[in-house]
Amino acid sequence: MEPEINCRLTRSILTYLERQKEGRAAQRFLEALGVPAAHLTDENNWVSYDFYRKALQTASQVLNDPDVPYKIGQHAISKESIGAAYVLIRSLGTPLGVYRRGRDVFARFSKVSDLTIRNPQPGSLTLINEMRPGYPPDPAVCRVRAGMYAAVPAIFRLPAAAVREETCQCQGATVCVYRVEWDESATGKFAVWGSVLGAACGLFLFLALHVRAPELSLVLKGSLALFPLLLGFTLGRLQDLNRNLSVNYDVVLDLQREIEDAMKLLEQKYGELRAAHQELEASYRTLDRRASELSTLFKASLALAATLDLDRLVDTVLLLALEELGYDRAMVLLFDPDRRVLSRGRVLGASPEVARRVEALEIAVDREAGAHAMVVATGEPVLVEDLREAGVPLNQAIVDALDTRGFLVVPLKAQDRIVGTLAVDNLRSERRLTKDDQRLLMTLGAQVALAIANAASYRIIEELNLTLEAKVRQRTQELEASFAKLQELDRLKSEFLSSVSHELRTPLNAIKGSIDNLLDGAAGPLAGEQRTALSRAKGSTDRLVRLVNDLLDLARIEAGKVELTRRPVRLREAVAEALDAARPLAQERRLRLEFTPPAEEVVVSADRDRVHQVLMNLLSNAIKFSPPEGRVWVEVAREGPGMARTDVCDEGEGIPEAEQERIFEKFHQVSPGPGGKRTGSGLGLAITKSLIELQGGRIWVRSSLGRGSTFSFTLPAMAGA
């Protein structure tokens, strides 16, 4: 919404509705627009031209009066709408002066049109309004202008002006032309001359006050200088009234009330200005003191943060108390919580003898009286302005050592723990210690206590660091020895697996061959039970052979001894070969194996035997976990730039989401369903993952319970294939 119309104009609409007797007219107006009253009455706000037109239309609808815009325009020039500026408008002397000045005022409240004055003379003129490009003319806006032009003479107790709209942009004209005529017989020129003379006297009074009373503010001087202007205008107006009998006695009374109100306002403002001036001076003094205190505290924080040495910290605090805060003497006593004593005293600003006596002080907090013991016990400061009128018990040893008349003691407290006391007094300056000193010193004491606590902690940390460094070195040596031992154990494990696997493979192959010969009838015909038993033995032997092969593959992979022969591999051929090898197993479980070859040939750079091994592992798992009469299918497609993807999908029970991240770990097996049992060794997918990654690809799984699983892997695609 562009800021085009000042809310002075919308305020006149709202105030007009509020003075009507139609009950909730103003409330219905605000509800229809959906804007709070505070926004429409604040002259600092602006609204769009379209909103202003809508507001005029809404006001007419609420009051059911098509001539409401004209009445709103008249109301906009009333004293109720203008407010305090009404008197200043009257100072223009005549309606003609208001019309002339109104052109500039009008431009401050509206940015949608331009106003031009033609043929101005006492009693008549011509006003021309031209809408700026982009703003359509509106009959309601034209009527508001006419109402405002008609109401101007009423400011001077004259009859309303006669306004005739000769041409209108709403009717196709290029501009709106208003002929305005009024009766000015009751006006005169004495008010103008009185205003001029009053302005001259006011200027003289302002200059005199500026020279004779420079301590007065410009606002007060200007307010006092305004009085001659008002007085001159009033005297001139009274002369006009004497000469023009058309203006009745009410004008005089009104002007008198305005002058009285202005005088009362001036007196009130003068009193407020004096009070504000005094308050401002007090605030300046307070701010100056606070600024000095903040500067000192800032310096203290910098100085205290610069060292972690306890003795240097104490010396820094004492020096700040004397040089920055202006005390004659300052003393710090440190508290030993184990022994419950104040000792290790340091004092600055005292004689060497007094300093030695303070350093030798040792105050038992729980047994001895005195301000310092009380501060430690209660955690609250103690201010003694005069020892002769002290309201607290005193430690005579300290009194004798310092020979003071009054002092201030504050606790050095960090995180509710007392670490000592800070005391100051004045001898030479004889400046009395006050609550302001107590407040400032408490703030400084908190900083000091924290710095002392940090210094003590730092010393403890240093000691702990030395111990920790020794333990870390020892632990590092132990870990290095353990790591070397683990490496040796891992090497021995791999060698053991490889050796055992080789040792197992030979007898297993012999057993397998013998079983195959028996099943083929090499030893004669077999009875049904014999064949069944041998078939079971053959199945167990095949599983042992696969387990041994998996262990050997795993051992070679972990040892980094897997040799890959990279060459172009057509995935269409590799998948078809793997499906042929897996078809007998699928037929046993009554499953359909499906493969839709890709539209274009997909060639990858890989080890053909290892690709076959990966496909067989994935197909075997898919067949194993698929229900009878189901299907297993394979899809091949390109996967981004330079990669090819292969998907092996099934319609099995699916893998729980919690186990999908661990499915490729060694020896991990998916938890079986109700009544099921774990099958396999848990090595197939781990080996598959390692083989895919060794060839520059990756493998992952997508699965939903009851909807099956999809194992996907990628391999580098050959360029141009």
mmCIF file of C-alpha atoms in Angstrom, residues 338-583:
data_model
loop_
_atom_site.group_PDB
_atom_site.id
_atom_site.type_symbol
_atom_site.label_atom_id
_atom_site.label_comp_id
_atom_site.label_asym_id
_atom_site.label_seq_id
_atom_site.Cartn_x
_atom_site.Cartn_y
_atom_site.Cartn_z
ATOM 1 C CA ASP A 338 39.474 -25.237 56.163
ATOM 2 C CA ARG A 339 40.893 -23.314 59.115
ATOM 3 C CA ARG A 340 38.014 -20.755 59.157
ATOM 4 C CA VAL A 341 40.421 -17.810 59.467
ATOM 5 C CA LEU A 342 41.110 -14.536 57.652
ATOM 6 C CA SER A 343 44.822 -14.034 57.034
ATOM 7 C CA ARG A 344 47.476 -13.183 54.391
ATOM 8 C CA GLY A 345 46.480 -9.522 54.676
ATOM 9 C CA ARG A 346 47.722 -6.891 52.211
ATOM 10 C CA VAL A 347 47.253 -3.131 52.616
ATOM 11 C CA LEU A 348 48.082 -0.176 50.367
ATOM 12 C CA GLY A 349 48.221 3.468 51.364
ATOM 13 C CA ALA A 350 49.490 2.762 54.872
ATOM 14 C CA SER A 351 52.871 3.080 56.538
ATOM 15 C CA PRO A 352 55.321 0.152 56.495
ATOM 16 C CA GLU A 353 54.613 -0.466 60.194
ATOM 17 C CA VAL A 354 50.846 -0.665 59.598
ATOM 18 C CA ALA A 355 51.449 -2.921 56.582
ATOM 19 C CA ARG A 356 53.492 -5.340 58.723
ATOM 20 C CA ARG A 357 50.802 -5.431 61.394
ATOM 21 C CA VAL A 358 48.118 -6.160 58.781
ATOM 22 C CA GLU A 359 50.183 -8.947 57.219
ATOM 23 C CA ALA A 360 50.541 -10.549 60.647
ATOM 24 C CA LEU A 361 46.779 -10.466 61.336
ATOM 25 C CA GLU A 362 44.918 -13.767 61.692
ATOM 26 C CA ILE A 363 41.195 -13.541 62.522
ATOM 27 C CA ALA A 364 39.290 -16.640 63.620
ATOM 28 C CA VAL A 365 35.877 -16.062 62.059
ATOM 29 C CA ASP A 366 33.939 -18.328 64.441
ATOM 30 C CA ARG A 367 35.620 -17.086 67.646
ATOM 31 C CA GLU A 368 36.473 -13.403 67.208
ATOM 32 C CA ALA A 369 34.241 -10.365 66.820
ATOM 33 C CA GLY A 370 34.623 -7.637 64.268
ATOM 34 C CA ALA A 371 33.287 -6.353 60.972
ATOM 35 C CA HIS A 372 35.470 -8.650 58.875
ATOM 36 C CA ALA A 373 34.306 -11.781 60.708
ATOM 37 C CA MET A 374 30.694 -10.591 60.422
ATOM 38 C CA VAL A 375 31.074 -10.044 56.642
ATOM 39 C CA VAL A 376 32.423 -13.587 56.177
ATOM 40 C CA ALA A 377 29.716 -15.103 58.374
ATOM 41 C CA THR A 378 26.779 -13.243 56.775
ATOM 42 C CA GLY A 379 28.042 -12.505 53.271
ATOM 43 C CA GLU A 380 26.769 -8.923 53.638
ATOM 44 C CA PRO A 381 28.805 -5.660 53.606
ATOM 45 C CA VAL A 382 29.426 -3.535 56.705
ATOM 46 C CA LEU A 383 29.596 0.277 56.512
ATOM 47 C CA VAL A 384 30.833 2.169 59.626
ATOM 48 C CA GLU A 385 30.813 5.914 59.040
ATOM 49 C CA ASP A 386 32.136 6.761 62.527
ATOM 50 C CA LEU A 387 33.734 4.374 65.007
ATOM 51 C CA ARG A 388 32.319 6.402 67.851
ATOM 52 C CA GLU A 389 28.818 5.535 66.666
ATOM 53 C CA ALA A 390 29.528 2.047 65.348
ATOM 54 C CA GLY A 391 26.546 -0.280 65.479
ATOM 55 C CA VAL A 392 28.627 -3.427 64.965
ATOM 56 C CA PRO A 393 31.254 -5.170 67.118
ATOM 57 C CA LEU A 394 34.819 -4.188 66.251
ATOM 58 C CA ASN A 395 38.053 -6.129 66.153
ATOM 59 C CA GLN A 396 40.373 -4.126 68.283
ATOM 60 C CA ALA A 397 43.464 -5.561 66.600
ATOM 61 C CA ILE A 398 42.357 -4.122 63.256
ATOM 62 C CA VAL A 399 41.289 -0.827 64.809
ATOM 63 C CA ASP A 400 44.663 -0.465 66.476
ATOM 64 C CA ALA A 401 46.522 -1.515 63.332
ATOM 65 C CA LEU A 402 44.734 0.919 61.002
ATOM 66 C CA ASP A 403 43.919 3.788 63.390
ATOM 67 C CA THR A 404 40.789 4.569 61.351
ATOM 68 C CA ARG A 405 37.633 6.565 62.131
ATOM 69 C CA GLY A 406 35.331 4.895 59.624
ATOM 70 C CA PHE A 407 35.536 2.134 57.030
ATOM 71 C CA LEU A 408 33.661 -0.042 54.541
ATOM 72 C CA VAL A 409 34.098 -3.822 54.349
ATOM 73 C CA VAL A 410 32.584 -5.931 51.532
ATOM 74 C CA PRO A 411 32.773 -9.700 50.975
ATOM 75 C CA LEU A 412 34.756 -11.196 48.125
ATOM 76 C CA LYS A 413 32.161 -13.752 47.093
ATOM 77 C CA ALA A 414 32.358 -16.029 44.045
ATOM 78 C CA GLN A 415 29.446 -18.397 43.376
ATOM 79 C CA ASP A 416 28.153 -18.122 46.959
ATOM 80 C CA ARG A 417 31.640 -18.911 48.298
ATOM 81 C CA ILE A 418 33.546 -16.375 50.399
ATOM 82 C CA VAL A 419 37.191 -16.071 49.369
ATOM 83 C CA GLY A 420 38.086 -12.981 51.462
ATOM 84 C CA THR A 421 37.191 -9.373 52.353
ATOM 85 C CA LEU A 422 37.962 -5.979 50.807
ATOM 86 C CA ALA A 423 38.049 -2.903 53.068
ATOM 87 C CA VAL A 424 38.587 0.810 52.334
ATOM 88 C CA ASP A 425 38.697 4.001 54.416
ATOM 89 C CA ASN A 426 39.524 7.713 54.081
ATOM 90 C CA LEU A 427 41.883 9.708 56.302
ATOM 91 C CA ARG A 428 43.394 12.616 54.372
ATOM 92 C CA SER A 429 40.428 13.470 52.184
ATOM 93 C CA GLU A 430 37.901 12.958 55.010
ATOM 94 C CA ARG A 431 35.280 12.064 52.392
ATOM 95 C CA ARG A 432 32.405 10.215 54.030
ATOM 96 C CA LEU A 433 31.712 6.696 52.825
ATOM 97 C CA THR A 434 28.140 6.229 51.568
ATOM 98 C CA LYS A 435 25.801 3.593 50.194
ATOM 99 C CA ASP A 436 27.044 4.480 46.704
ATOM 100 C CA ASP A 437 30.551 3.445 47.786
ATOM 101 C CA GLN A 438 29.097 0.219 49.169
ATOM 102 C CA ARG A 439 27.272 -0.544 45.908
ATOM 103 C CA LEU A 440 30.351 0.171 43.784
ATOM 104 C CA LEU A 441 32.687 -1.830 45.996
ATOM 105 C CA MET A 442 30.295 -4.793 46.037
ATOM 106 C CA THR A 443 30.395 -4.876 42.232
ATOM 107 C CA LEU A 444 34.171 -4.630 42.229
ATOM 108 C CA GLY A 445 34.355 -7.277 44.955
ATOM 109 C CA ALA A 446 32.414 -9.749 42.807
ATOM 110 C CA GLN A 447 34.955 -9.318 40.006
ATOM 111 C CA VAL A 448 37.857 -9.648 42.389
ATOM 112 C CA ALA A 449 36.425 -12.775 44.011
ATOM 113 C CA LEU A 450 35.932 -14.420 40.656
ATOM 114 C CA ALA A 451 39.491 -13.579 39.622
ATOM 115 C CA ILE A 452 40.868 -14.981 42.911
ATOM 116 C CA ALA A 453 38.775 -18.147 42.517
ATOM 117 C CA ASN A 454 40.012 -18.511 38.939
ATOM 118 C CA ALA A 455 43.614 -18.072 40.076
ATOM 119 C CA ALA A 456 43.178 -20.776 42.727
ATOM 120 C CA SER A 457 41.469 -23.056 40.194
ATOM 121 C CA TYR A 458 44.252 -22.421 37.701
ATOM 122 C CA ARG A 459 46.846 -23.473 40.262
ATOM 123 C CA ILE A 460 44.879 -26.661 40.947
ATOM 124 C CA ILE A 461 44.449 -27.280 37.218
ATOM 125 C CA GLU A 462 48.169 -26.879 36.651
ATOM 126 C CA GLU A 463 48.860 -29.524 39.289
ATOM 127 C CA LEU A 464 46.219 -31.794 37.786
ATOM 128 C CA ASN A 465 47.600 -31.237 34.289
ATOM 129 C CA LEU A 466 51.018 -32.421 35.395
ATOM 130 C CA THR A 467 49.474 -35.558 36.872
ATOM 131 C CA LEU A 468 47.209 -36.012 33.853
ATOM 132 C CA GLU A 469 50.063 -35.659 31.381
ATOM 133 C CA ALA A 470 51.947 -38.434 33.154
ATOM 134 C CA LYS A 471 48.851 -40.641 33.129
ATOM 135 C CA VAL A 472 48.195 -39.871 29.464
ATOM 136 C CA ARG A 473 51.739 -40.842 28.523
ATOM 137 C CA GLN A 474 51.417 -44.059 30.473
ATOM 138 C CA ARG A 475 47.995 -44.818 28.987
ATOM 139 C CA THR A 476 49.208 -44.008 25.469
ATOM 140 C CA GLN A 477 52.041 -46.474 25.840
ATOM 141 C CA GLU A 478 49.616 -49.118 27.101
ATOM 142 C CA LEU A 479 47.233 -48.444 24.182
ATOM 143 C CA GLU A 480 50.058 -48.622 21.665
ATOM 144 C CA ALA A 481 51.129 -51.971 23.105
ATOM 145 C CA SER A 482 47.512 -53.202 23.057
ATOM 146 C CA PHE A 483 47.049 -52.017 19.470
ATOM 147 C CA ALA A 484 50.182 -53.829 18.357
ATOM 148 C CA LYS A 485 48.939 -56.948 20.130
ATOM 149 C CA LEU A 486 45.518 -56.610 18.432
ATOM 150 C CA GLN A 487 47.174 -56.243 15.052
ATOM 151 C CA GLU A 488 49.187 -59.371 15.703
ATOM 152 C CA LEU A 489 46.069 -61.244 16.856
ATOM 153 C CA ASP A 490 44.155 -60.089 13.743
ATOM 154 C CA ARG A 491 47.030 -61.323 11.554
ATOM 155 C CA LEU A 492 47.087 -64.645 13.356
ATOM 156 C CA LYS A 493 43.289 -64.907 13.036
ATOM 157 C CA SER A 494 43.426 -64.335 9.276
ATOM 158 C CA GLU A 495 46.253 -66.833 8.893
ATOM 159 C CA PHE A 496 44.326 -69.336 11.020
ATOM 160 C CA LEU A 497 41.133 -68.931 8.993
ATOM 161 C CA SER A 498 43.029 -69.264 5.755
ATOM 162 C CA SER A 499 44.934 -72.309 6.985
ATOM 163 C CA VAL A 500 41.860 -73.981 8.454
ATOM 164 C CA SER A 501 39.816 -73.236 5.368
ATOM 165 C CA HIS A 502 42.462 -74.772 3.122
ATOM 166 C CA GLU A 503 42.727 -77.776 5.408
ATOM 167 C CA LEU A 504 38.954 -78.212 5.425
ATOM 168 C CA ARG A 505 38.477 -77.750 1.692
ATOM 169 C CA THR A 506 40.379 -80.931 0.692
ATOM 170 C CA PRO A 507 38.422 -83.425 2.873
ATOM 171 C CA LEU A 508 35.171 -81.613 2.157
ATOM 172 C CA ASN A 509 35.749 -81.885 -1.590
ATOM 173 C CA ALA A 510 36.542 -85.591 -1.146
ATOM 174 C CA ILE A 511 33.352 -86.117 0.897
ATOM 175 C CA LYS A 512 31.314 -84.159 -1.611
ATOM 176 C CA GLY A 513 32.735 -86.143 -4.531
ATOM 177 C CA SER A 514 32.025 -89.451 -2.796
ATOM 178 C CA ILE A 515 28.438 -88.466 -2.019
ATOM 179 C CA ASP A 516 27.890 -87.317 -5.609
ATOM 180 C CA ASN A 517 29.237 -90.697 -6.889
ATOM 181 C CA LEU A 518 26.973 -92.652 -4.560
ATOM 182 C CA LEU A 519 23.970 -90.603 -5.637
ATOM 183 C CA ASP A 520 24.924 -91.226 -9.298
ATOM 184 C CA GLY A 521 24.845 -95.054 -8.658
ATOM 185 C CA ALA A 522 28.570 -95.704 -8.708
ATOM 186 C CA ALA A 523 28.171 -98.258 -5.899
ATOM 187 C CA GLY A 524 24.930 -99.740 -7.138
ATOM 188 C CA PRO A 525 21.295 -98.865 -6.721
ATOM 189 C CA LEU A 526 20.233 -97.009 -3.536
ATOM 190 C CA ALA A 527 17.197 -97.632 -1.445
ATOM 191 C CA GLY A 528 14.858 -94.695 -0.798
ATOM 192 C CA GLU A 529 16.078 -94.104 2.752
ATOM 193 C CA GLN A 530 19.708 -94.313 1.617
ATOM 194 C CA ARG A 531 19.180 -91.731 -1.125
ATOM 195 C CA THR A 532 17.374 -89.435 1.299
ATOM 196 C CA ALA A 533 20.186 -89.670 3.844
ATOM 197 C CA LEU A 534 22.839 -89.049 1.187
ATOM 198 C CA SER A 535 20.883 -86.049 -0.174
ATOM 199 C CA ARG A 536 20.831 -84.548 3.301
ATOM 200 C CA ALA A 537 24.550 -85.184 3.643
ATOM 201 C CA LYS A 538 25.147 -83.583 0.237
ATOM 202 C CA GLY A 539 23.187 -80.454 1.319
ATOM 203 C CA SER A 540 25.190 -80.170 4.535
ATOM 204 C CA THR A 541 28.431 -80.668 2.624
ATOM 205 C CA ASP A 542 27.477 -77.965 0.102
ATOM 206 C CA ARG A 543 26.798 -75.531 2.967
ATOM 207 C CA LEU A 544 30.154 -76.356 4.532
ATOM 208 C CA VAL A 545 31.882 -75.786 1.190
ATOM 209 C CA ARG A 546 30.151 -72.412 0.790
ATOM 210 C CA LEU A 547 31.075 -71.466 4.370
ATOM 211 C CA VAL A 548 34.706 -72.392 3.798
ATOM 212 C CA ASN A 549 34.757 -70.408 0.544
ATOM 213 C CA ASP A 550 33.182 -67.405 2.293
ATOM 214 C CA LEU A 551 35.754 -67.583 5.088
ATOM 215 C CA LEU A 552 38.553 -67.733 2.544
ATOM 216 C CA ASP A 553 37.112 -64.754 0.634
ATOM 217 C CA LEU A 554 36.679 -62.768 3.839
ATOM 218 C CA ALA A 555 40.246 -63.557 4.954
ATOM 219 C CA ARG A 556 41.643 -62.460 1.576
ATOM 220 C CA ILE A 557 39.552 -59.267 1.580
ATOM 221 C CA GLU A 558 40.625 -58.264 5.099
ATOM 222 C CA ALA A 559 44.229 -59.069 4.247
ATOM 223 C CA GLY A 560 44.002 -56.992 1.070
ATOM 224 C CA LYS A 561 44.952 -59.968 -1.078
ATOM 225 C CA VAL A 562 41.928 -59.996 -3.393
ATOM 226 C CA GLU A 563 43.039 -59.754 -6.985
ATOM 227 C CA LEU A 564 40.587 -58.163 -9.431
ATOM 228 C CA THR A 565 40.709 -58.478 -13.197
ATOM 229 C CA ARG A 566 38.954 -55.358 -14.490
ATOM 230 C CA ARG A 567 37.474 -55.612 -17.948
ATOM 231 C CA PRO A 568 34.293 -54.603 -19.800
ATOM 232 C CA VAL A 569 31.303 -56.594 -18.529
ATOM 233 C CA ARG A 570 27.914 -56.492 -20.260
ATOM 234 C CA LEU A 571 25.388 -56.444 -17.436
ATOM 235 C CA ARG A 572 22.704 -58.012 -19.689
ATOM 236 C CA GLU A 573 24.865 -61.101 -20.184
ATOM 237 C CA ALA A 574 26.084 -61.187 -16.560
ATOM 238 C CA VAL A 575 22.527 -61.054 -15.184
ATOM 239 C CA ALA A 576 21.257 -63.699 -17.653
ATOM 240 C CA GLU A 577 24.096 -66.036 -16.666
ATOM 241 C CA ALA A 578 23.400 -65.594 -12.945
ATOM 242 C CA LEU A 579 19.648 -66.177 -13.470
ATOM 243 C CA ASP A 580 20.378 -69.450 -15.324
ATOM 244 C CA ALA A 581 22.586 -70.604 -12.448
ATOM 245 C CA ALA A 582 19.931 -69.700 -9.831
ATOM 246 C CA ARG A 583 16.961 -71.161 -11.758
#
